Short mmCIF file of C-alpha atoms (C1' of nucleotides) in Angstrom, two decimals:
data_model
loop_
_atom_site.label_atom_id
_atom_site.label_comp_id
_atom_site.label_asym_id
_atom_site.label_seq_id
_atom_site.Cartn_x
_atom_site.Cartn_y
_atom_site.Cartn_z
CA MET A 30 0.00 0.00 0.00
CA ASN A 31 2.93 2.26 0.59
CA ALA A 32 4.06 2.09 -2.99
CA LYS A 33 0.57 1.75 -4.33
CA ALA A 34 -0.87 4.99 -3.03
CA LYS A 35 2.38 6.87 -3.48
CA GLY A 36 1.48 8.71 -6.64
CA ALA A 37 -1.92 9.89 -5.54
CA THR A 38 -0.85 10.92 -2.07
CA GLN A 39 2.27 12.66 -3.31
CA ASP A 40 0.15 14.72 -5.64
CA GLN A 41 -2.29 15.41 -2.87
CA LYS A 42 0.44 16.47 -0.46
CA ILE A 43 2.02 18.92 -2.86
CA TYR A 44 -1.38 20.30 -3.66
CA GLU A 45 -2.20 20.80 -0.01
CA HIS A 46 1.14 22.39 0.79
CA ILE A 47 0.68 25.06 -1.85
CA PHE A 48 -2.98 25.41 -1.05
CA ASP A 49 -2.36 25.90 2.65
CA ALA A 50 0.48 28.32 2.00
CA ILE A 51 -1.87 30.47 -0.02
CA LEU A 52 -4.67 30.23 2.52
CA GLU A 53 -2.36 31.06 5.39
CA GLN A 54 -1.12 34.04 3.44
CA ARG A 55 2.45 32.83 3.33
CA LEU A 56 2.10 33.31 -0.41
CA ALA A 57 0.70 36.75 -1.12
CA PRO A 58 -1.72 37.39 -4.00
CA GLY A 59 0.21 38.08 -7.16
CA THR A 60 3.21 35.93 -6.23
CA LYS A 61 4.70 34.17 -9.21
CA LEU A 62 4.81 30.39 -8.99
CA THR A 63 7.46 29.02 -11.35
CA GLU A 64 7.17 25.39 -12.32
CA GLU A 65 10.83 24.59 -11.92
CA GLY A 66 11.09 26.40 -8.60
CA LEU A 67 8.21 24.46 -7.09
CA GLY A 68 9.52 21.27 -8.64
CA GLU A 69 12.86 21.66 -6.87
CA VAL A 70 11.21 22.44 -3.54
CA PHE A 71 9.14 19.29 -3.64
CA GLY A 72 11.64 17.13 -5.49
CA VAL A 73 9.44 16.30 -8.46
CA SER A 74 9.44 17.18 -12.11
CA ARG A 75 7.49 19.96 -13.75
CA THR A 76 4.92 17.41 -14.88
CA ILE A 77 3.54 17.01 -11.38
CA ILE A 78 3.70 20.69 -10.55
CA ARG A 79 1.91 21.48 -13.76
CA ARG A 80 -0.99 19.22 -12.82
CA THR A 81 -1.17 20.75 -9.37
CA LEU A 82 -1.18 24.30 -10.72
CA SER A 83 -3.91 23.34 -13.14
CA ARG A 84 -6.04 22.08 -10.28
CA LEU A 85 -5.43 25.20 -8.22
CA THR A 86 -6.38 27.24 -11.25
CA HIS A 87 -9.69 25.43 -11.56
CA GLU A 88 -10.35 26.25 -7.93
CA GLY A 89 -9.68 29.89 -8.56
CA VAL A 90 -6.76 30.43 -6.19
CA VAL A 91 -4.16 30.49 -8.97
CA GLU A 92 -4.28 32.38 -12.22
CA LEU A 93 -2.63 30.70 -15.18
CA ILE A 94 -1.56 33.05 -17.97
CA PRO A 95 -0.55 31.26 -21.19
CA ASN A 96 3.15 31.44 -21.90
CA ARG A 97 3.57 33.65 -18.85
CA GLY A 98 3.20 31.36 -15.92
CA ALA A 99 1.14 30.87 -12.78
CA TYR A 100 0.44 33.51 -10.14
CA VAL A 101 -1.42 33.48 -6.87
CA ALA A 102 -4.79 34.91 -7.85
CA LYS A 103 -5.61 38.56 -7.21
CA PRO A 104 -9.40 38.75 -7.28
CA ASP A 105 -10.54 42.25 -8.16
CA ILE A 106 -13.39 43.91 -6.34
CA ASP A 107 -16.06 42.86 -8.77
CA SER A 108 -14.88 39.29 -8.59
CA ALA A 109 -14.76 39.49 -4.81
CA ARG A 110 -18.37 40.61 -4.66
CA GLN A 111 -19.43 37.72 -6.90
CA ILE A 112 -17.57 35.21 -4.76
CA LEU A 113 -19.05 36.48 -1.53
CA ASP A 114 -22.49 36.61 -3.09
CA ALA A 115 -22.19 33.00 -4.24
CA ARG A 116 -20.87 32.00 -0.87
CA ARG A 117 -23.84 33.49 0.94
CA LEU A 118 -26.23 31.63 -1.34
CA ILE A 119 -24.52 28.28 -0.88
CA GLU A 120 -23.85 28.48 2.84
CA LEU A 121 -27.37 29.57 3.74
CA ALA A 122 -28.81 26.72 1.70
CA LEU A 123 -26.44 24.22 3.28
CA VAL A 124 -27.09 25.39 6.83
CA GLU A 125 -30.80 25.11 6.20
CA ARG A 126 -30.42 21.49 5.14
CA ILE A 127 -28.13 20.70 8.05
CA ALA A 128 -30.24 22.32 10.74
CA GLU A 129 -33.15 20.13 9.74
CA ARG A 130 -31.18 17.09 10.82
CA GLY A 131 -29.35 18.88 13.61
CA PRO A 132 -30.29 16.78 16.62
CA GLN A 133 -29.10 13.57 14.90
CA LEU A 134 -25.65 14.98 14.43
CA LYS A 135 -24.19 14.88 17.94
CA ARG A 136 -21.11 12.95 16.89
CA GLU A 137 -20.22 15.02 13.86
CA LEU A 138 -20.81 18.23 15.76
CA THR A 139 -18.28 17.36 18.45
CA LEU A 140 -15.64 17.02 15.74
CA LEU A 141 -16.51 20.50 14.59
CA ARG A 142 -16.17 21.81 18.13
CA LEU A 143 -12.63 20.47 18.23
CA LEU A 144 -11.90 22.48 15.11
CA ILE A 145 -13.22 25.59 16.82
CA ASP A 146 -10.92 24.96 19.77
CA GLU A 147 -7.92 24.78 17.48
CA GLU A 148 -9.07 27.96 15.84
CA HIS A 149 -9.27 29.76 19.19
CA ALA A 150 -5.84 28.48 20.14
CA SER A 151 -4.10 29.69 17.02
CA SER A 152 -5.93 32.96 17.27
CA ALA A 153 -4.77 33.34 20.86
CA ARG A 154 -1.15 32.92 19.90
CA ALA A 155 -1.62 35.50 17.14
CA ASP A 156 -1.08 32.91 14.41
CA THR A 157 -3.33 34.70 11.98
CA GLY A 158 -2.53 32.53 8.99
CA THR A 159 -3.50 29.30 10.70
CA ALA A 160 -6.55 30.95 12.20
CA ILE A 161 -7.82 32.00 8.78
CA ARG A 162 -7.23 28.53 7.38
CA LEU A 163 -8.96 26.81 10.28
CA SER A 164 -11.87 29.18 10.04
CA GLY A 165 -12.25 28.15 6.41
CA GLU A 166 -11.97 24.49 7.31
CA PHE A 167 -14.79 24.88 9.78
CA HIS A 168 -17.09 26.06 7.04
CA LEU A 169 -16.03 23.21 4.80
CA GLU A 170 -16.44 20.52 7.43
CA LEU A 171 -19.85 21.90 8.27
CA ALA A 172 -20.75 21.75 4.58
CA GLN A 173 -19.90 18.05 4.48
CA LEU A 174 -22.84 17.36 6.76
CA ALA A 175 -25.32 18.43 4.11
CA HIS A 176 -24.47 15.37 2.00
CA ASN A 177 -24.19 17.22 -1.26
CA GLU A 178 -20.78 16.72 -2.79
CA PRO A 179 -21.09 19.15 -5.69
CA LEU A 180 -22.13 21.95 -3.38
CA ALA A 181 -19.44 21.12 -0.84
CA ASN A 182 -16.75 21.11 -3.52
CA PHE A 183 -17.94 24.37 -4.92
CA LEU A 184 -17.92 25.92 -1.47
CA ARG A 185 -14.35 24.76 -1.06
CA SER A 186 -13.37 26.85 -4.03
CA LEU A 187 -15.32 29.83 -2.70
CA VAL A 188 -13.83 29.62 0.79
CA SER A 189 -10.31 29.48 -0.60
CA GLN A 190 -10.92 32.53 -2.69
CA THR A 191 -12.39 34.28 0.32
CA SER A 192 -9.04 33.86 2.04
CA LEU A 193 -7.42 35.66 -0.85
CA ILE A 194 -10.01 38.39 -0.65
CA ILE A 195 -9.36 38.84 3.04
CA ALA A 196 -5.65 39.02 2.35
CA MET A 197 -6.19 41.74 -0.21
CA TYR A 198 -8.94 43.85 1.27
CA GLN A 199 -8.94 43.48 5.03
CA SER A 200 -9.17 46.96 6.44
CA SER A 201 -8.99 46.77 10.20
CA GLN A 202 -6.07 44.95 11.73
CA GLN A 203 -8.46 43.49 14.27
CA SER A 204 -8.48 39.86 13.36
CA ASN A 205 -11.48 37.59 13.75
CA CYS A 206 -13.33 39.59 16.38
CA ALA A 207 -16.33 37.37 15.86
CA ILE A 208 -14.43 34.59 17.50
CA ASP A 209 -17.30 32.47 18.77
CA GLU A 210 -19.86 32.99 16.07
CA HIS A 211 -18.96 29.51 14.93
CA SER A 212 -19.87 28.13 18.35
CA LYS A 213 -23.22 29.84 18.47
CA LEU A 214 -23.99 28.65 14.98
CA LEU A 215 -23.30 25.07 15.99
CA ASP A 216 -25.57 25.45 19.02
CA ALA A 217 -28.44 26.53 16.83
CA VAL A 218 -27.79 23.70 14.40
CA GLU A 219 -27.64 21.16 17.18
CA GLN A 220 -31.02 22.25 18.49
CA GLY A 221 -32.46 22.09 15.01
CA ASP A 222 -33.39 25.77 15.21
CA LYS A 223 -33.35 26.46 11.51
CA GLU A 224 -34.37 30.11 11.67
CA GLN A 225 -31.76 30.91 14.27
CA ALA A 226 -29.03 29.02 12.41
CA LEU A 227 -29.84 30.84 9.19
CA SER A 228 -29.74 34.28 10.72
CA LEU A 229 -26.52 33.49 12.59
CA MET A 230 -24.89 32.33 9.37
CA ALA A 231 -26.10 35.43 7.58
CA GLU A 232 -24.73 37.63 10.33
CA HIS A 233 -21.46 35.76 10.33
CA LEU A 234 -20.99 36.35 6.62
CA ASP A 235 -21.97 39.98 7.10
CA HIS A 236 -19.22 40.36 9.66
CA ILE A 237 -16.66 38.85 7.32
CA GLU A 238 -17.63 41.32 4.64
CA ALA A 239 -17.77 44.20 7.09
CA ARG A 240 -14.09 43.75 7.79
CA LEU A 241 -13.30 44.32 4.13
CA GLU A 242 -12.85 47.50 2.23
CA LEU A 243 -14.46 46.57 -1.03
CA VAL A 244 -14.19 50.02 -2.45
CA GLN A 245 -12.21 50.85 -5.48
CA ASN A 246 -8.82 51.11 -3.88
CA GLU A 247 -6.63 51.07 -6.93
CA GLN A 248 -8.43 53.88 -8.64
CA GLU A 249 -6.81 55.56 -11.56
CA VAL A 250 -4.10 57.76 -10.10
CA ASP A 251 -4.79 61.34 -10.99
CA LEU A 252 -1.33 62.67 -11.68
CA GLU A 253 -2.62 66.23 -11.86
CA LYS A 254 -3.86 66.07 -8.30
CA VAL A 255 -0.74 64.40 -7.02
CA PHE A 256 1.83 66.61 -8.66
CA GLY A 257 -0.17 69.65 -9.67
CA HIS A 258 1.28 71.89 -6.96
CA LEU A 259 4.79 71.09 -8.14
CA ARG A 260 4.22 72.70 -11.48
CA VAL A 261 7.51 74.30 -12.42
CA ARG A 262 6.63 76.02 -15.59
CA ASP A 263 3.52 77.81 -16.62
CA MET B 17 -2.76 36.01 -34.01
CA ASN B 18 -3.18 32.75 -35.82
CA ALA B 19 -0.03 31.29 -34.42
CA LYS B 20 -0.36 33.13 -31.17
CA ALA B 21 -3.69 31.77 -30.08
CA LYS B 22 -3.05 28.37 -31.59
CA GLY B 23 -2.23 26.53 -28.38
CA ALA B 24 -5.13 27.84 -26.37
CA THR B 25 -7.71 27.43 -29.09
CA GLN B 26 -6.51 23.95 -30.00
CA ASP B 27 -6.92 22.90 -26.42
CA GLN B 28 -10.31 24.51 -26.29
CA LYS B 29 -11.43 22.82 -29.49
CA ILE B 30 -10.45 19.36 -28.35
CA TYR B 31 -12.10 19.98 -25.04
CA GLU B 32 -15.33 21.10 -26.70
CA HIS B 33 -15.36 18.18 -29.13
CA ILE B 34 -15.20 15.65 -26.35
CA PHE B 35 -17.53 17.66 -24.16
CA ASP B 36 -20.16 17.96 -26.88
CA ALA B 37 -19.84 14.31 -27.78
CA ILE B 38 -20.65 13.40 -24.21
CA LEU B 39 -23.49 15.89 -23.94
CA GLU B 40 -25.00 14.73 -27.20
CA GLN B 41 -24.79 11.16 -25.97
CA ARG B 42 -22.50 10.06 -28.77
CA LEU B 43 -20.29 8.84 -25.94
CA ALA B 44 -22.32 6.76 -23.54
CA PRO B 45 -21.69 6.83 -19.78
CA GLY B 46 -19.00 4.32 -18.91
CA THR B 47 -17.18 4.54 -22.23
CA LYS B 48 -13.44 4.23 -21.83
CA LEU B 49 -11.42 7.15 -23.11
CA THR B 50 -7.86 6.07 -23.82
CA GLU B 51 -5.24 8.76 -24.02
CA GLU B 52 -3.52 7.43 -27.09
CA GLY B 53 -6.79 6.82 -28.92
CA LEU B 54 -7.98 10.37 -28.42
CA GLY B 55 -4.52 11.66 -29.24
CA GLU B 56 -4.56 9.97 -32.63
CA VAL B 57 -8.05 11.22 -33.42
CA PHE B 58 -7.08 14.83 -32.76
CA GLY B 59 -3.49 14.55 -33.94
CA VAL B 60 -1.86 15.61 -30.70
CA SER B 61 0.22 13.89 -28.07
CA ARG B 62 -1.02 12.39 -24.85
CA THR B 63 0.12 15.49 -22.99
CA ILE B 64 -2.71 17.57 -24.42
CA ILE B 65 -5.31 14.86 -24.04
CA ARG B 66 -4.26 14.38 -20.48
CA ARG B 67 -4.87 18.03 -19.66
CA THR B 68 -8.25 17.90 -21.35
CA LEU B 69 -9.31 14.79 -19.48
CA SER B 70 -8.22 16.40 -16.24
CA ARG B 71 -10.43 19.38 -16.95
CA LEU B 72 -13.38 17.19 -17.84
CA THR B 73 -12.81 15.30 -14.62
CA HIS B 74 -12.98 18.49 -12.59
CA GLU B 75 -16.27 19.26 -14.26
CA GLY B 76 -17.61 15.87 -13.31
CA VAL B 77 -18.33 14.47 -16.76
CA VAL B 78 -15.31 12.17 -16.77
CA GLU B 79 -14.14 9.86 -14.03
CA LEU B 80 -10.39 9.40 -13.75
CA ILE B 81 -9.30 6.21 -12.01
CA PRO B 82 -5.59 6.13 -11.13
CA ASN B 83 -3.62 3.67 -13.24
CA ARG B 84 -6.83 2.58 -14.89
CA GLY B 85 -7.78 5.39 -17.18
CA ALA B 86 -10.59 7.80 -17.93
CA TYR B 87 -14.23 6.89 -18.39
CA VAL B 88 -17.32 8.88 -19.22
CA ALA B 89 -18.89 9.41 -15.81
CA LYS B 90 -21.75 7.22 -14.62
CA PRO B 91 -23.42 9.20 -11.85
CA ASP B 92 -25.28 6.89 -9.49
CA ILE B 93 -28.71 7.74 -8.20
CA ASP B 94 -27.54 9.38 -5.02
CA SER B 95 -25.13 11.53 -6.96
CA ALA B 96 -27.87 12.37 -9.46
CA ARG B 97 -30.12 13.61 -6.69
CA GLN B 98 -27.38 15.82 -5.30
CA ILE B 99 -26.66 17.30 -8.70
CA LEU B 100 -30.30 18.05 -9.41
CA ASP B 101 -30.71 19.46 -5.92
CA ALA B 102 -27.75 21.77 -6.40
CA ARG B 103 -28.98 22.77 -9.80
CA ARG B 104 -32.36 23.78 -8.47
CA LEU B 105 -30.73 25.94 -5.83
CA ILE B 106 -28.42 27.69 -8.28
CA GLU B 107 -30.87 28.21 -11.10
CA LEU B 108 -33.61 29.61 -8.90
CA ALA B 109 -31.18 32.06 -7.37
CA LEU B 110 -29.87 33.10 -10.76
CA VAL B 111 -33.31 33.56 -12.27
CA GLU B 112 -34.27 35.71 -9.33
CA ARG B 113 -31.31 38.00 -9.93
CA ILE B 114 -31.94 38.11 -13.67
CA ALA B 115 -35.67 38.80 -13.46
CA GLU B 116 -34.94 41.89 -11.37
CA ARG B 117 -33.13 43.41 -14.32
CA GLY B 118 -35.35 41.77 -16.92
CA PRO B 119 -36.68 44.77 -18.83
CA GLN B 120 -33.16 46.10 -19.44
CA LEU B 121 -32.15 42.91 -21.17
CA LYS B 122 -33.95 43.12 -24.51
CA ARG B 123 -30.83 42.58 -26.55
CA GLU B 124 -29.48 39.64 -24.61
CA LEU B 125 -32.89 38.02 -24.54
CA THR B 126 -33.22 38.03 -28.32
CA LEU B 127 -30.00 36.04 -28.51
CA LEU B 128 -31.53 33.52 -26.18
CA ARG B 129 -34.61 33.29 -28.33
CA LEU B 130 -32.45 32.35 -31.28
CA LEU B 131 -31.06 29.50 -29.21
CA ILE B 132 -34.59 28.33 -28.51
CA ASP B 133 -35.34 28.34 -32.23
CA GLU B 134 -32.36 26.13 -32.91
CA GLU B 135 -33.49 23.86 -30.14
CA HIS B 136 -36.94 23.53 -31.67
CA ALA B 137 -35.44 22.85 -35.08
CA SER B 138 -33.19 20.03 -33.93
CA SER B 139 -36.00 18.62 -31.88
CA ALA B 140 -38.27 18.69 -34.94
CA ARG B 141 -35.82 16.67 -36.97
CA ALA B 142 -35.51 14.16 -34.12
CA ASP B 143 -31.90 15.08 -33.47
CA THR B 144 -32.15 14.32 -29.78
CA GLY B 145 -28.46 14.71 -29.03
CA THR B 146 -28.25 18.24 -30.36
CA ALA B 147 -31.55 19.10 -28.70
CA ILE B 148 -30.26 18.06 -25.31
CA ARG B 149 -27.05 20.01 -25.78
CA LEU B 150 -28.88 23.14 -26.93
CA SER B 151 -31.27 22.89 -24.04
CA GLY B 152 -28.28 22.89 -21.72
CA GLU B 153 -26.72 25.81 -23.52
CA PHE B 154 -29.89 27.79 -23.04
CA HIS B 155 -29.60 27.43 -19.29
CA LEU B 156 -25.94 28.39 -19.39
CA GLU B 157 -26.46 31.46 -21.55
CA LEU B 158 -29.28 32.55 -19.31
CA ALA B 159 -26.98 32.15 -16.33
CA GLN B 160 -24.44 34.49 -17.89
CA LEU B 161 -26.91 37.33 -17.50
CA ALA B 162 -26.68 37.15 -13.72
CA HIS B 163 -23.11 38.45 -13.81
CA ASN B 164 -21.73 35.96 -11.37
CA GLU B 165 -18.93 33.98 -12.93
CA PRO B 166 -18.38 31.44 -10.14
CA LEU B 167 -22.05 30.53 -10.12
CA ALA B 168 -22.23 30.35 -13.90
CA ASN B 169 -19.18 28.09 -14.07
CA PHE B 170 -20.56 25.85 -11.39
CA LEU B 171 -23.86 25.60 -13.22
CA ARG B 172 -21.96 24.59 -16.34
CA SER B 173 -20.65 21.58 -14.51
CA LEU B 174 -24.10 20.75 -13.15
CA VAL B 175 -25.82 21.05 -16.52
CA SER B 176 -23.26 18.78 -18.15
CA GLN B 177 -23.77 16.19 -15.51
CA THR B 178 -27.52 16.50 -15.93
CA SER B 179 -27.07 15.41 -19.53
CA LEU B 180 -25.35 12.28 -18.28
CA ILE B 181 -28.15 11.69 -15.82
CA ILE B 182 -30.74 12.01 -18.56
CA ALA B 183 -28.77 9.57 -20.68
CA MET B 184 -28.75 7.05 -17.87
CA TYR B 185 -32.15 7.40 -16.29
CA GLN B 186 -34.60 8.74 -18.83
CA SER B 187 -37.68 6.57 -18.58
CA SER B 188 -40.14 7.68 -21.22
CA GLN B 189 -38.96 7.87 -24.78
CA GLN B 190 -40.92 11.06 -25.14
CA SER B 191 -38.24 13.64 -25.57
CA ASN B 192 -38.51 17.21 -24.36
CA CYS B 193 -42.26 17.46 -24.17
CA ALA B 194 -41.90 20.74 -22.35
CA ILE B 195 -40.69 22.25 -25.56
CA ASP B 196 -41.60 25.87 -24.97
CA GLU B 197 -41.08 26.18 -21.26
CA HIS B 198 -37.93 28.02 -22.14
CA SER B 199 -39.93 30.58 -24.11
CA LYS B 200 -42.40 31.19 -21.33
CA LEU B 201 -39.60 31.56 -18.85
CA LEU B 202 -37.99 34.22 -21.00
CA ASP B 203 -41.29 36.06 -21.28
CA ALA B 204 -41.59 36.26 -17.52
CA VAL B 205 -37.99 37.40 -17.19
CA GLU B 206 -38.45 40.05 -19.84
CA GLN B 207 -41.42 41.49 -17.98
CA GLY B 208 -39.50 41.46 -14.74
CA ASP B 209 -42.10 39.20 -13.19
CA LYS B 210 -39.88 37.60 -10.61
CA GLU B 211 -42.50 35.40 -8.97
CA GLN B 212 -43.68 34.04 -12.28
CA ALA B 213 -40.14 33.42 -13.51
CA LEU B 214 -39.25 31.57 -10.34
CA SER B 215 -42.22 29.27 -10.44
CA LEU B 216 -41.74 28.59 -14.15
CA MET B 217 -38.12 27.64 -13.54
CA ALA B 218 -39.12 25.43 -10.63
CA GLU B 219 -41.73 23.73 -12.79
CA HIS B 220 -39.29 23.33 -15.61
CA LEU B 221 -36.80 21.56 -13.36
CA ASP B 222 -39.61 19.45 -11.96
CA HIS B 223 -40.46 18.29 -15.46
CA ILE B 224 -36.88 17.36 -16.17
CA GLU B 225 -36.81 15.24 -13.05
CA ALA B 226 -40.22 13.78 -13.73
CA ARG B 227 -38.90 12.24 -16.91
CA LEU B 228 -36.29 10.31 -14.94
CA GLU B 229 -36.54 7.06 -13.11
CA LEU B 230 -34.41 7.76 -10.13
CA VAL B 231 -35.22 4.52 -8.44
CA GLN B 232 -32.69 1.87 -7.73
CA ASN B 233 -32.60 0.23 -11.10
CA GLU B 234 -29.49 -1.85 -10.78
CA GLN B 235 -30.57 -3.62 -7.65
CA GLU B 236 -28.72 -6.70 -6.60
CA VAL B 237 -29.89 -9.47 -8.87
CA ASP B 238 -31.55 -12.13 -6.79
CA LEU B 239 -30.48 -15.33 -8.48
CA GLU B 240 -32.89 -17.36 -6.39
CA LYS B 241 -35.81 -15.43 -7.77
CA VAL B 242 -34.56 -15.55 -11.31
CA PHE B 243 -33.64 -19.22 -11.50
CA GLY B 244 -35.43 -20.70 -8.53
CA HIS B 245 -38.14 -22.43 -10.58
CA LEU B 246 -35.47 -24.18 -12.63
CA ARG B 247 -34.18 -26.10 -9.65
CA VAL B 248 -33.15 -29.48 -10.97
CA ARG B 249 -32.14 -31.24 -7.84
CA ASP B 250 -33.65 -31.15 -4.43
"C1'" DC C 1 18.56 61.81 -23.94
"C1'" DG C 2 14.89 58.77 -25.25
"C1'" DA C 3 12.95 55.30 -28.49
"C1'" DC C 4 13.33 51.43 -31.22
"C1'" DG C 5 15.37 46.83 -32.20
"C1'" DG C 6 17.53 42.65 -31.52
"C1'" DA C 7 20.13 39.05 -29.12
"C1'" DA C 8 20.69 36.26 -24.80
"C1'" DG C 9 18.61 34.15 -21.00
"C1'" DA C 10 14.77 32.35 -18.71
"C1'" DT C 11 10.25 30.17 -18.67
"C1'" DT C 12 6.53 27.79 -20.51
"C1'" DG C 13 4.47 24.38 -24.23
"C1'" DT C 14 4.71 19.92 -26.42
"C1'" DA C 15 6.29 15.46 -27.62
"C1'" DT C 16 8.43 11.39 -26.48
"C1'" DA C 17 11.15 7.85 -23.98
"C1'" DC C 18 11.14 5.02 -20.19
"C1'" DA C 19 9.16 3.14 -15.78
"C1'" DA C 20 5.33 1.40 -13.18
"C1'" DT C 21 1.02 -0.64 -13.12
"C1'" DC C 22 -2.75 -3.19 -14.69
"C1'" DC C 23 -5.31 -6.57 -17.56
"C1'" DT C 24 -5.49 -10.93 -20.13
"C1'" DA C 25 -4.77 -15.30 -20.82
"C1'" DA C 26 -2.25 -19.36 -21.08
"C1'" DA C 27 0.21 -22.71 -18.29
"C1'" DA C 28 1.26 -25.17 -14.07
"C1'" DC C 29 -0.37 -27.18 -10.11
"C1'" DA C 30 -3.52 -29.28 -6.74
"C1'" DT D 5 -11.85 -29.46 -13.27
"C1'" DG D 6 -10.84 -25.43 -10.76
"C1'" DT D 7 -7.45 -22.47 -8.74
"C1'" DT D 8 -3.17 -20.10 -8.75
"C1'" DT D 9 0.88 -18.39 -11.18
"C1'" DT D 10 3.18 -16.12 -14.34
"C1'" DA D 11 4.43 -14.18 -18.63
"C1'" DG D 12 2.92 -10.84 -22.36
"C1'" DG D 13 0.77 -6.92 -24.01
"C1'" DA D 14 -1.45 -2.72 -23.25
"C1'" DT D 15 -2.16 1.53 -20.70
"C1'" DT D 16 -1.10 4.99 -17.56
"C1'" DG D 17 2.62 7.75 -14.67
"C1'" DT D 18 6.79 10.47 -14.68
"C1'" DA D 19 10.85 12.67 -16.26
"C1'" DT D 20 13.24 14.91 -19.67
"C1'" DA D 21 14.61 16.80 -24.21
"C1'" DC D 22 13.52 20.07 -27.45
"C1'" DA D 23 10.62 23.89 -29.44
"C1'" DA D 24 8.12 28.15 -28.88
"C1'" DT D 25 7.49 32.21 -26.43
"C1'" DC D 26 8.38 35.83 -23.44
"C1'" DT D 27 11.44 39.01 -20.71
"C1'" DT D 28 15.39 41.63 -20.15
"C1'" DC D 29 18.89 44.40 -21.32
"C1'" DC D 30 22.26 46.36 -24.12
"C1'" DG D 31 23.46 48.70 -28.29
"C1'" DT D 32 22.18 51.55 -32.07
"C1'" DC D 33 19.80 55.15 -34.13
"C1'" DG D 34 17.14 59.32 -34.37
#
DNA sequence: CGACGGAAGATTGTATACAATCCTAAAACA
DNA sequence: TGTTTTAGGATTGTATACAATCTTCCGTCG
């Protein structure tokens, strides 16, 4: 089994390493990812790296420009709005489905509570990167409970891209202030209180967006305004 | 530009050829897709085919089994339910967004009406494969109007897989009886009648599902029941 | 001094050779 | 006869060589 699963797991590991690095913001948006460079780091040929980059591209966290190479994606504001909009739609629908079966989910919910603990811990030691990743993983693990693979996979892509959006547009340095919204959400789910779960999820997503500055930040620089007072000749 | 865009367009063309073949049911679910075979057909090396198959796999229309090869996907019943469930969620949300801006969309809507005409034409000449594909394309073009790329892309994957589901589970030979539901839907959208558009879309999806037999068809064959009366010794 | 052009280096795109794995089927054995 | 073994062929997995493209930078020209 060691040799048998080697190929698949090796691929998976490399994928996860890059994926996590992006989600933990150790790779900033816009960073160039050269095939040979990554290949050397992981000790494989460009073939493998190429497949991995292709997968990351399909998930939206890497942008692949023909003949130019791969870069960590830099979602613009319009794209960010679409992603967050999609995410709201999917997560509300999933939470609705999950809350309906909430009381039967004791076992699965305790696993989720462990994840929350880890999240608190990393947040406490100011490990922002890990905290962001774990926060995303919470949403994904929760999504698994809805038993809809296509939706869960899609959400995975959306959550990853949300991490990039946070990296690019977070305004206040205050990290996840809403530190136990996850807990409260689980409580509502566990009690099968659909209405409460839905509004908590909606609020939670609101808070995430509230921490962003989704205003046109890179507006066209008006050189006149910047240098006008330096006019030397007239 | 001819040489410049060659690589990308070649890839795209091969992808679309295989994709359309699957959607038009010229490639039945379960069909093996060998890399060398496809490579010879399209006159490219396995490298290109491999990338294409990977993309089709991510979209769910091809299943890639390690060391075994690629096969046209055969969604089981559970998977089919999840796909249709997801599709209902996405399409209702999209139609809601589109209907709100309906009256401003005259131009785009005429394009859609042309698609419907084509659909009718191919249906009239009993070209079922093309009809199914065009029906899918209608939903995808409609989705574009919602200006949400992630959702539109996701729907693309769901619609493709729906074609596979229809291929596997269609019960009645009667093809698209609901031939002008698309038209009526567009009418409602054009008038900005959100409620009407939503219920028409819901009905439309209901009809698609109604034509399927999503009951466990491949149940374990009970040999006793089949051959029991032939018992020769006792 | 700035703009255009071209050559060198670096990076990606594609094809192919070789290795690993799987499937088939015939042969050996019980 | 039925099971297991083992070779052969076929197919996929990976690495690498070569081609195409892009980037950079230096030299020339205006």
